[in-house]
mmCIF file of C-alpha atoms and ligand atoms in Angstrom:
data_model
loop_
_atom_site.group_PDB
_atom_site.id
_atom_site.type_symbol
_atom_site.label_atom_id
_atom_site.label_comp_id
_atom_site.label_asym_id
_atom_site.label_seq_id
_atom_site.Cartn_x
_atom_site.Cartn_y
_atom_site.Cartn_z
ATOM 1 C CA GLU A 22 2.780 3.687 28.064
ATOM 2 C CA ALA A 23 5.973 5.048 26.542
ATOM 3 C CA VAL A 24 4.066 7.901 24.905
ATOM 4 C CA LEU A 25 2.157 8.806 28.067
ATOM 5 C CA ALA A 26 5.359 8.672 30.138
ATOM 6 C CA ALA A 27 6.732 11.518 28.023
ATOM 7 C CA ASP A 28 3.734 13.653 29.089
ATOM 8 C CA PRO A 29 3.364 15.215 25.624
ATOM 9 C CA GLU A 30 1.148 18.145 24.652
ATOM 10 C CA VAL A 31 0.708 16.788 21.137
ATOM 11 C CA VAL A 32 1.074 13.250 19.796
ATOM 12 C CA ILE A 33 1.362 12.668 16.063
ATOM 13 C CA VAL A 34 1.166 9.018 15.099
ATOM 14 C CA ALA A 35 3.078 8.331 11.878
ATOM 15 C CA THR A 36 3.358 4.555 12.026
ATOM 16 C CA GLY A 37 2.669 3.903 8.327
ATOM 17 C CA GLY A 38 0.989 0.735 7.090
ATOM 18 C CA LEU A 39 1.646 -2.905 6.296
ATOM 19 C CA PRO A 40 0.811 -4.676 3.031
ATOM 20 C CA HIS A 41 -2.101 -7.066 2.813
ATOM 21 C CA THR A 42 -2.780 -9.673 0.179
ATOM 22 C CA GLU A 43 -6.106 -11.177 1.266
ATOM 23 C CA VAL A 44 -7.951 -10.375 -1.936
ATOM 24 C CA LEU A 45 -8.569 -13.754 -3.577
ATOM 25 C CA ALA A 46 -11.601 -16.047 -3.597
ATOM 26 C CA GLU A 47 -9.148 -18.908 -2.948
ATOM 27 C CA GLY A 48 -5.401 -19.238 -2.355
ATOM 28 C CA ASP A 49 -4.447 -16.151 -0.314
ATOM 29 C CA GLY A 50 -1.959 -18.352 1.527
ATOM 30 C CA LEU A 51 -0.151 -19.257 -1.700
ATOM 31 C CA VAL A 52 0.859 -15.724 -2.679
ATOM 32 C CA VAL A 53 3.539 -13.338 -1.425
ATOM 33 C CA SER A 54 3.442 -9.540 -1.223
ATOM 34 C CA ALA A 55 5.668 -7.106 -3.105
ATOM 35 C CA TRP A 56 7.174 -6.211 0.282
ATOM 36 C CA ASP A 57 8.110 -9.887 0.844
ATOM 37 C CA ILE A 58 10.124 -9.735 -2.386
ATOM 38 C CA LEU A 59 11.730 -6.361 -1.641
ATOM 39 C CA SER A 60 12.660 -7.289 1.936
ATOM 40 C CA GLY A 61 14.099 -10.653 0.889
ATOM 41 C CA ASP A 62 11.580 -12.585 3.002
ATOM 42 C CA ALA A 63 10.537 -14.353 -0.222
ATOM 43 C CA GLN A 64 13.062 -15.400 -2.858
ATOM 44 C CA PRO A 65 12.078 -14.512 -6.447
ATOM 45 C CA GLY A 66 10.551 -17.349 -8.472
ATOM 46 C CA SER A 67 11.549 -18.137 -12.047
ATOM 47 C CA ASN A 68 8.141 -17.712 -13.686
ATOM 48 C CA VAL A 69 6.230 -15.032 -11.845
ATOM 49 C CA LEU A 70 2.817 -13.382 -12.069
ATOM 50 C CA ILE A 71 2.620 -10.020 -10.295
ATOM 51 C CA TYR A 72 -0.965 -8.965 -9.690
ATOM 52 C CA ASP A 73 -0.954 -5.219 -9.089
ATOM 53 C CA ASP A 74 -4.216 -4.000 -7.647
ATOM 54 C CA ALA A 75 -2.704 -0.818 -6.179
ATOM 55 C CA GLY A 76 -0.918 0.680 -9.189
ATOM 56 C CA ASP A 77 1.840 2.071 -7.011
ATOM 57 C CA TYR A 78 5.605 1.781 -6.701
ATOM 58 C CA ALA A 79 5.932 -1.498 -4.861
ATOM 59 C CA ALA A 80 4.802 -3.708 -7.753
ATOM 60 C CA LEU A 81 7.235 -2.202 -10.242
ATOM 61 C CA GLN A 82 10.123 -2.373 -7.808
ATOM 62 C CA ALA A 83 9.359 -6.002 -6.988
ATOM 63 C CA ALA A 84 9.162 -6.702 -10.728
ATOM 64 C CA GLU A 85 12.579 -5.132 -11.247
ATOM 65 C CA LYS A 86 14.112 -7.268 -8.513
ATOM 66 C CA ILE A 87 12.563 -10.472 -9.847
ATOM 67 C CA ALA A 88 13.321 -9.736 -13.517
ATOM 68 C CA ALA A 89 16.972 -8.970 -12.658
ATOM 69 C CA THR A 90 17.411 -12.651 -11.735
ATOM 70 C CA GLY A 91 16.481 -13.619 -15.312
ATOM 71 C CA ALA A 92 12.997 -14.773 -14.316
ATOM 72 C CA ARG A 93 9.986 -14.509 -16.593
ATOM 73 C CA VAL A 94 7.692 -11.801 -15.218
ATOM 74 C CA GLU A 95 4.158 -10.718 -16.088
ATOM 75 C CA ILE A 96 2.566 -7.694 -14.392
ATOM 76 C CA MET A 97 -1.221 -7.873 -14.464
ATOM 77 C CA THR A 98 -3.796 -5.277 -13.433
ATOM 78 C CA ARG A 99 -7.567 -5.089 -13.598
ATOM 79 C CA ASP A 100 -7.191 -1.391 -14.493
ATOM 80 C CA ARG A 101 -7.042 -0.229 -18.068
ATOM 81 C CA SER A 102 -3.587 1.232 -17.535
ATOM 82 C CA PHE A 103 -0.771 -0.016 -15.329
ATOM 83 C CA ALA A 104 0.905 1.810 -12.426
ATOM 84 C CA PRO A 105 -1.332 4.929 -12.521
ATOM 85 C CA GLU A 106 0.039 6.085 -9.139
ATOM 86 C CA VAL A 107 3.652 6.111 -10.345
ATOM 87 C CA MET A 108 4.709 9.467 -11.686
ATOM 88 C CA ALA A 109 6.575 9.756 -14.992
ATOM 89 C CA MET A 110 9.953 10.565 -13.438
ATOM 90 C CA SER A 111 9.865 7.364 -11.384
ATOM 91 C CA LEU A 112 8.306 5.317 -14.177
ATOM 92 C CA THR A 113 11.092 6.014 -16.671
ATOM 93 C CA PRO A 114 13.959 4.231 -14.880
ATOM 94 C CA SER A 115 11.614 1.354 -13.989
ATOM 95 C CA MET A 116 10.456 0.914 -17.575
ATOM 96 C CA ARG A 117 14.021 0.968 -18.854
ATOM 97 C CA GLU A 118 14.810 -2.003 -16.630
ATOM 98 C CA LEU A 119 11.561 -3.867 -17.201
ATOM 99 C CA GLN A 120 11.404 -3.565 -20.988
ATOM 100 C CA LYS A 121 15.058 -4.536 -21.283
ATOM 101 C CA ARG A 122 14.133 -7.786 -19.537
ATOM 102 C CA ASP A 123 10.980 -8.412 -21.574
ATOM 103 C CA VAL A 124 8.564 -8.048 -18.678
ATOM 104 C CA THR A 125 4.988 -8.392 -19.950
ATOM 105 C CA PHE A 126 2.243 -5.921 -19.003
ATOM 106 C CA THR A 127 -1.333 -7.195 -19.047
ATOM 107 C CA VAL A 128 -4.190 -4.760 -18.394
ATOM 108 C CA THR A 129 -7.941 -5.371 -17.772
ATOM 109 C CA TRP A 130 -7.478 -8.878 -16.278
ATOM 110 C CA ARG A 131 -8.084 -9.746 -12.654
ATOM 111 C CA LEU A 132 -6.526 -12.451 -10.517
ATOM 112 C CA GLU A 133 -9.352 -14.384 -8.869
ATOM 113 C CA ALA A 134 -7.825 -17.491 -7.309
ATOM 114 C CA VAL A 135 -4.584 -19.409 -6.947
ATOM 115 C CA ARG A 136 -4.357 -23.206 -6.583
ATOM 116 C CA ARG A 137 -1.391 -25.475 -6.070
ATOM 117 C CA ASP A 138 -0.856 -27.975 -8.857
ATOM 118 C CA GLY A 139 2.183 -30.169 -8.198
ATOM 119 C CA ASN A 140 5.252 -27.944 -8.234
ATOM 120 C CA GLU A 141 3.369 -25.159 -9.926
ATOM 121 C CA LEU A 142 0.708 -22.623 -9.083
ATOM 122 C CA LEU A 143 -2.384 -22.340 -11.199
ATOM 123 C CA ALA A 144 -3.633 -18.740 -11.343
ATOM 124 C CA ILE A 145 -7.273 -18.302 -12.309
ATOM 125 C CA ILE A 146 -7.797 -15.045 -14.165
ATOM 126 C CA GLY A 147 -11.106 -13.240 -14.752
ATOM 127 C CA SER A 148 -12.214 -9.823 -15.924
ATOM 128 C CA ASP A 149 -14.274 -6.980 -14.477
ATOM 129 C CA TYR A 150 -16.054 -6.931 -17.816
ATOM 130 C CA GLY A 151 -17.258 -10.532 -17.294
ATOM 131 C CA GLY A 152 -17.702 -13.688 -19.311
ATOM 132 C CA VAL A 153 -14.088 -14.787 -19.700
ATOM 133 C CA THR A 154 -11.638 -16.913 -17.737
ATOM 134 C CA ARG A 155 -7.976 -17.600 -18.366
ATOM 135 C CA GLU A 156 -5.245 -19.492 -16.510
ATOM 136 C CA ARG A 157 -1.559 -18.986 -15.909
ATOM 137 C CA ARG A 158 0.876 -21.652 -14.727
ATOM 138 C CA VAL A 159 3.631 -20.029 -12.704
ATOM 139 C CA ASP A 160 5.879 -20.833 -9.765
ATOM 140 C CA GLN A 161 5.203 -17.607 -7.845
ATOM 141 C CA VAL A 162 2.314 -15.160 -7.532
ATOM 142 C CA VAL A 163 2.993 -11.722 -6.062
ATOM 143 C CA VAL A 164 0.012 -9.630 -4.979
ATOM 144 C CA ASN A 165 0.366 -5.867 -4.536
ATOM 145 C CA HIS A 166 -2.757 -4.482 -2.946
ATOM 146 C CA GLY A 167 -1.470 -1.501 -0.984
ATOM 147 C CA THR A 168 -1.207 -1.205 2.768
ATOM 148 C CA ARG A 169 -3.573 -1.238 5.692
ATOM 149 C CA PRO A 170 -2.924 1.453 8.336
ATOM 150 C CA LEU A 171 -0.794 0.357 11.264
ATOM 151 C CA ASP A 172 -3.003 2.283 13.682
ATOM 152 C CA ASP A 173 -2.962 0.362 16.987
ATOM 153 C CA VAL A 174 -1.006 3.073 18.814
ATOM 154 C CA TYR A 175 -3.413 5.745 17.575
ATOM 155 C CA PHE A 176 -6.477 3.813 18.760
ATOM 156 C CA GLU A 177 -4.839 2.973 22.106
ATOM 157 C CA LEU A 178 -4.272 6.684 22.744
ATOM 158 C CA LYS A 179 -7.521 7.969 21.278
ATOM 159 C CA GLU A 180 -9.771 7.940 24.372
ATOM 160 C CA ALA A 181 -7.199 9.692 26.566
ATOM 161 C CA SER A 182 -6.614 12.564 24.126
ATOM 162 C CA SER A 183 -8.353 15.962 24.361
ATOM 163 C CA ASN A 184 -9.625 15.824 20.749
ATOM 164 C CA ARG A 185 -10.243 12.029 20.730
ATOM 165 C CA GLY A 186 -7.985 11.904 17.694
ATOM 166 C CA GLU A 187 -10.281 14.126 15.649
ATOM 167 C CA VAL A 188 -8.950 16.475 12.985
ATOM 168 C CA ASP A 189 -10.869 19.637 12.009
ATOM 169 C CA TYR A 190 -10.323 19.307 8.270
ATOM 170 C CA GLU A 191 -11.766 22.715 7.432
ATOM 171 C CA ALA A 192 -9.214 24.312 9.758
ATOM 172 C CA LEU A 193 -6.467 22.078 8.364
ATOM 173 C CA VAL A 194 -7.197 23.089 4.790
ATOM 174 C CA ALA A 195 -7.567 26.754 5.748
ATOM 175 C CA GLY A 196 -4.215 26.653 7.581
ATOM 176 C CA ARG A 197 -5.718 27.366 11.014
ATOM 177 C CA PRO A 198 -4.571 25.649 14.261
ATOM 178 C CA GLN A 199 -6.467 22.569 15.478
ATOM 179 C CA ALA A 200 -8.881 23.408 18.305
ATOM 180 C CA VAL A 201 -11.216 20.382 18.590
ATOM 181 C CA LEU A 202 -12.066 19.625 22.242
ATOM 182 C CA ARG A 203 -13.988 16.383 22.951
ATOM 183 C CA ASN A 204 -12.476 15.392 26.290
ATOM 184 C CA PRO A 205 -11.590 18.255 28.664
ATOM 185 C CA GLU A 206 -9.677 15.774 30.885
ATOM 186 C CA GLY A 207 -7.329 14.919 28.025
ATOM 187 C CA ARG A 208 -3.781 16.244 28.451
ATOM 188 C CA PHE A 209 -2.650 15.956 24.829
ATOM 189 C CA GLN A 210 -3.930 16.420 21.306
ATOM 190 C CA LEU A 211 -3.698 13.333 19.094
ATOM 191 C CA PHE A 212 -3.285 13.218 15.321
ATOM 192 C CA ARG A 213 -2.222 10.653 12.769
ATOM 193 C CA ILE A 214 -0.650 11.320 9.412
ATOM 194 C CA GLY A 215 0.583 9.591 6.267
ATOM 195 C CA ASP A 216 -0.027 5.919 5.563
ATOM 196 C CA ALA A 217 -1.240 5.428 9.155
ATOM 197 C CA VAL A 218 -4.424 7.117 7.872
ATOM 198 C CA ALA A 219 -4.615 5.421 4.466
ATOM 199 C CA ALA A 220 -2.221 3.971 1.884
ATOM 200 C CA ARG A 221 -0.876 6.981 -0.025
ATOM 201 C CA ASN A 222 2.576 8.392 -0.804
ATOM 202 C CA THR A 223 5.377 10.495 0.656
ATOM 203 C CA HIS A 224 3.785 13.705 -0.617
ATOM 204 C CA ALA A 225 0.595 13.062 1.354
ATOM 205 C CA ALA A 226 2.560 12.150 4.495
ATOM 206 C CA ILE A 227 4.738 15.265 4.295
ATOM 207 C CA TYR A 228 1.805 17.541 3.519
ATOM 208 C CA ASP A 229 -0.240 16.115 6.421
ATOM 209 C CA ALA A 230 2.735 16.756 8.709
ATOM 210 C CA LEU A 231 3.425 20.259 7.430
ATOM 211 C CA ARG A 232 -0.149 21.414 7.898
ATOM 212 C CA LEU A 233 -0.223 20.170 11.496
ATOM 213 C CA VAL A 234 3.198 21.092 12.801
ATOM 214 C CA LYS A 235 3.440 24.592 11.354
ATOM 215 C CA ASP A 236 1.227 25.724 14.267
ATOM 216 C CA LEU A 237 3.087 23.910 17.060
HETATM 217 C C1 FAD B 320 8.592 -0.128 -2.423
HETATM 218 C C2 FAD B 320 7.932 1.211 -2.212
HETATM 219 C C3 FAD B 320 8.310 2.271 -2.998
HETATM 220 C C4 FAD B 320 7.703 3.511 -2.832
HETATM 221 N N1 FAD B 320 8.094 4.553 -3.629
HETATM 222 C C5 FAD B 320 7.517 5.765 -3.452
HETATM 223 C C6 FAD B 320 7.938 6.886 -4.254
HETATM 224 O O1 FAD B 320 8.812 6.773 -5.125
HETATM 225 N N2 FAD B 320 7.323 8.077 -4.028
HETATM 226 C C7 FAD B 320 6.343 8.244 -3.074
HETATM 227 O O2 FAD B 320 5.831 9.359 -2.910
HETATM 228 N N3 FAD B 320 5.948 7.204 -2.295
HETATM 229 C C8 FAD B 320 6.506 5.985 -2.459
HETATM 230 N N4 FAD B 320 6.099 4.927 -1.692
HETATM 231 C C9 FAD B 320 5.067 5.154 -0.656
HETATM 232 C C10 FAD B 320 5.731 5.797 0.567
HETATM 233 O O3 FAD B 320 6.869 5.051 0.956
HETATM 234 C C11 FAD B 320 4.745 5.872 1.734
HETATM 235 O O4 FAD B 320 3.513 6.426 1.303
HETATM 236 C C12 FAD B 320 5.345 6.745 2.829
HETATM 237 O O5 FAD B 320 6.579 6.199 3.269
HETATM 238 C C13 FAD B 320 4.389 6.894 4.007
HETATM 239 O O6 FAD B 320 5.065 7.629 4.997
HETATM 240 P P1 FAD B 320 4.685 7.469 6.519
HETATM 241 O O7 FAD B 320 5.611 8.376 7.258
HETATM 242 O O8 FAD B 320 3.222 7.634 6.685
HETATM 243 O O9 FAD B 320 4.985 5.950 6.905
HETATM 244 P P2 FAD B 320 6.333 5.090 6.784
HETATM 245 O O10 FAD B 320 7.308 5.706 5.842
HETATM 246 O O11 FAD B 320 5.880 3.691 6.527
HETATM 247 O O12 FAD B 320 6.976 5.199 8.231
HETATM 248 C C14 FAD B 320 6.348 4.601 9.351
HETATM 249 C C15 FAD B 320 7.443 4.354 10.368
HETATM 250 O O13 FAD B 320 6.858 4.091 11.650
HETATM 251 C C16 FAD B 320 7.547 3.008 12.233
HETATM 252 N N5 FAD B 320 6.670 2.403 13.238
HETATM 253 C C17 FAD B 320 5.562 1.630 13.018
HETATM 254 N N6 FAD B 320 4.993 1.289 14.195
HETATM 255 C C18 FAD B 320 5.728 1.879 15.174
HETATM 256 C C19 FAD B 320 5.630 1.910 16.588
HETATM 257 N N7 FAD B 320 4.652 1.270 17.249
HETATM 258 N N8 FAD B 320 6.555 2.603 17.264
HETATM 259 C C20 FAD B 320 7.546 3.250 16.617
HETATM 260 N N9 FAD B 320 7.697 3.261 15.279
HETATM 261 C C21 FAD B 320 6.785 2.587 14.559
HETATM 262 C C22 FAD B 320 7.879 2.111 11.064
HETATM 263 O O14 FAD B 320 8.926 1.230 11.392
HETATM 264 C C23 FAD B 320 8.284 3.135 10.010
HETATM 265 O O15 FAD B 320 9.642 3.485 10.111
HETATM 266 C C24 FAD B 320 6.697 3.668 -1.837
HETATM 267 C C25 FAD B 320 6.319 2.593 -1.036
HETATM 268 C C26 FAD B 320 6.929 1.365 -1.222
HETATM 269 C C27 FAD B 320 6.530 0.206 -0.340
#
């Protein structure tokens, strides 16, 4: 209603995403997200397993915050290298902090389930390569699995827009203005950019924006 009241010619939804951690066969309710740690919604544990299934910045930053308290921290990924989405210039300061505090990096292992066992959490670990199971006893499990688009506003506006939210990607890549017309009654064009489309990074969000707004 607020958007329509402004009677816009173009609406660009840039509402980002929110983390999700529902990735386990059992125990989703026992884990916290990297965002919970960074926002302070969850206090760092003292013996922590960080399962990083996204390979992006949030896991390393959460690890830094937890390790700074003196906690024992292990970062685990099912990938064969850790943090592939973090570029070298950002990785360097993170690694300086994490190695100084003896954070452990474990590659090629996958968190499958988390169970409560008294005051502890029992993490069940498997492998994409099969045939092996391990356990970890910790007091906190952090799951970093990227974000899901926060796209309610986009979908609420979609039907009323002239392009029904559609982007002509060939035109976008070629640097031409957007001219999709699906609903002649529509009074505004609708686009979404950045993490509201898919979990990515600031470069993708800025580049999406640049390619759309240069023609407005
Ligand atoms: C801890 C962390 C570290 C990161 N470090 C890096 C990095 O070093 N380099 C990099 O490239 N990327 C990094 N990223 C990823 C990067 O932050 C995101 O990809 C980027 O911010 C996405 O930009 P965006 O504009 O799409 O969304 P966002 O930056 O998430 O902005 C969305 C905004 O919309 C607002 N909003 C949501 N709903 C509504 C609504 N209904 N009405 C009004 N406002 C609304 C939100 O409050 C928010 O301010 C990091 C992410 C995290 C979590």
